[in-house]
Amino acid sequence: GEALTPREVEILRLVAAGLGNQQIAEQLGVAVTTVRTHLSSMYEKLRLKSRVALALFAAQAGDVGA
């Protein structure tokens, strides 16, 4: 799959930390729709179907890109 952008990695970390889209949007200073767009892109790149799968992926990947 394609690599995640730095922004997507950031969102992945926040999802893994249990934040909702609204909280993520506030933390990053973007609109909720922007967060959703990033998430869709991530689901596609990682071939995942859900937020839970995304969080599990993040957990397995460890501290991605740190």
PDB file of C-alpha atoms in Angstrom:
ATOM      1  CA  GLY A   1       0.000   0.000   0.000  1.00  0.00           C
ATOM      2  CA  GLU A   2       0.905   3.634  -0.210  1.00  0.00           C
ATOM      3  CA  ALA A   3       2.685   5.290   2.682  1.00  0.00           C
ATOM      4  CA  LEU A   4       0.690   7.496   5.011  1.00  0.00           C
ATOM      5  CA  THR A   5       1.339  11.225   4.985  1.00  0.00           C
ATOM      6  CA  PRO A   6       2.728  12.843   8.153  1.00  0.00           C
ATOM      7  CA  ARG A   7      -0.776  14.269   8.795  1.00  0.00           C
ATOM      8  CA  GLU A   8      -2.354  10.835   8.456  1.00  0.00           C
ATOM      9  CA  VAL A   9       0.188   9.366  10.865  1.00  0.00           C
ATOM     10  CA  GLU A  10      -0.743  12.117  13.313  1.00  0.00           C
ATOM     11  CA  ILE A  11      -4.443  11.290  12.958  1.00  0.00           C
ATOM     12  CA  LEU A  12      -3.672   7.575  13.301  1.00  0.00           C
ATOM     13  CA  ARG A  13      -1.982   8.263  16.644  1.00  0.00           C
ATOM     14  CA  LEU A  14      -4.963  10.270  17.886  1.00  0.00           C
ATOM     15  CA  VAL A  15      -7.416   7.570  16.778  1.00  0.00           C
ATOM     16  CA  ALA A  16      -5.271   5.026  18.620  1.00  0.00           C
ATOM     17  CA  ALA A  17      -5.386   7.281  21.678  1.00  0.00           C
ATOM     18  CA  GLY A  18      -9.168   6.976  21.561  1.00  0.00           C
ATOM     19  CA  LEU A  19     -10.058  10.466  20.348  1.00  0.00           C
ATOM     20  CA  GLY A  20     -13.195  11.036  18.279  1.00  0.00           C
ATOM     21  CA  ASN A  21     -13.235  12.902  14.979  1.00  0.00           C
ATOM     22  CA  GLN A  22     -14.421  16.113  16.655  1.00  0.00           C
ATOM     23  CA  GLN A  23     -11.597  15.998  19.213  1.00  0.00           C
ATOM     24  CA  ILE A  24      -9.043  15.203  16.532  1.00  0.00           C
ATOM     25  CA  ALA A  25     -10.297  18.117  14.441  1.00  0.00           C
ATOM     26  CA  GLU A  26     -10.002  20.492  17.396  1.00  0.00           C
ATOM     27  CA  GLN A  27      -6.533  19.255  18.307  1.00  0.00           C
ATOM     28  CA  LEU A  28      -5.269  19.706  14.739  1.00  0.00           C
ATOM     29  CA  GLY A  29      -7.186  22.909  14.094  1.00  0.00           C
ATOM     30  CA  VAL A  30      -9.040  21.519  11.085  1.00  0.00           C
ATOM     31  CA  ALA A  31     -12.667  20.809  10.174  1.00  0.00           C
ATOM     32  CA  VAL A  32     -14.256  17.477  11.080  1.00  0.00           C
ATOM     33  CA  THR A  33     -14.859  16.895   7.360  1.00  0.00           C
ATOM     34  CA  THR A  34     -11.100  17.187   6.812  1.00  0.00           C
ATOM     35  CA  VAL A  35     -10.490  14.517   9.450  1.00  0.00           C
ATOM     36  CA  ARG A  36     -13.062  12.262   7.755  1.00  0.00           C
ATOM     37  CA  THR A  37     -11.385  12.767   4.382  1.00  0.00           C
ATOM     38  CA  HIS A  38      -8.012  11.771   5.847  1.00  0.00           C
ATOM     39  CA  LEU A  39      -9.582   8.716   7.497  1.00  0.00           C
ATOM     40  CA  SER A  40     -11.162   7.560   4.229  1.00  0.00           C
ATOM     41  CA  SER A  41      -7.816   7.887   2.517  1.00  0.00           C
ATOM     42  CA  MET A  42      -6.161   5.901   5.308  1.00  0.00           C
ATOM     43  CA  TYR A  43      -8.762   3.129   5.168  1.00  0.00           C
ATOM     44  CA  GLU A  44      -8.084   2.806   1.466  1.00  0.00           C
ATOM     45  CA  LYS A  45      -4.294   2.842   1.730  1.00  0.00           C
ATOM     46  CA  LEU A  46      -4.240   0.368   4.600  1.00  0.00           C
ATOM     47  CA  ARG A  47      -7.145  -1.695   3.250  1.00  0.00           C
ATOM     48  CA  LEU A  48      -8.984  -1.403   6.548  1.00  0.00           C
ATOM     49  CA  LYS A  49     -12.709  -1.157   7.098  1.00  0.00           C
ATOM     50  CA  SER A  50     -13.180   0.376  10.506  1.00  0.00           C
ATOM     51  CA  ARG A  51     -11.866   2.709  13.154  1.00  0.00           C
ATOM     52  CA  VAL A  52     -11.229  -0.268  15.421  1.00  0.00           C
ATOM     53  CA  ALA A  53      -9.095  -1.915  12.728  1.00  0.00           C
ATOM     54  CA  LEU A  54      -7.241   1.374  12.353  1.00  0.00           C
ATOM     55  CA  ALA A  55      -6.552   1.569  16.093  1.00  0.00           C
ATOM     56  CA  LEU A  56      -5.360  -2.048  16.109  1.00  0.00           C
ATOM     57  CA  PHE A  57      -3.095  -1.321  13.158  1.00  0.00           C
ATOM     58  CA  ALA A  58      -1.641   1.650  15.046  1.00  0.00           C
ATOM     59  CA  ALA A  59      -1.067  -0.504  18.141  1.00  0.00           C
ATOM     60  CA  GLN A  60       0.724  -3.175  16.106  1.00  0.00           C
ATOM     61  CA  ALA A  61       2.776  -0.640  14.192  1.00  0.00           C
ATOM     62  CA  GLY A  62       3.986   0.713  17.513  1.00  0.00           C
ATOM     63  CA  ASP A  63       4.873   4.379  17.628  1.00  0.00           C
ATOM     64  CA  VAL A  64       4.658   4.975  13.893  1.00  0.00           C
ATOM     65  CA  GLY A  65       7.293   7.255  12.489  1.00  0.00           C
ATOM     66  CA  ALA A  66       8.428   8.638  15.816  1.00  0.00           C
TER      67      ALA A  66
END
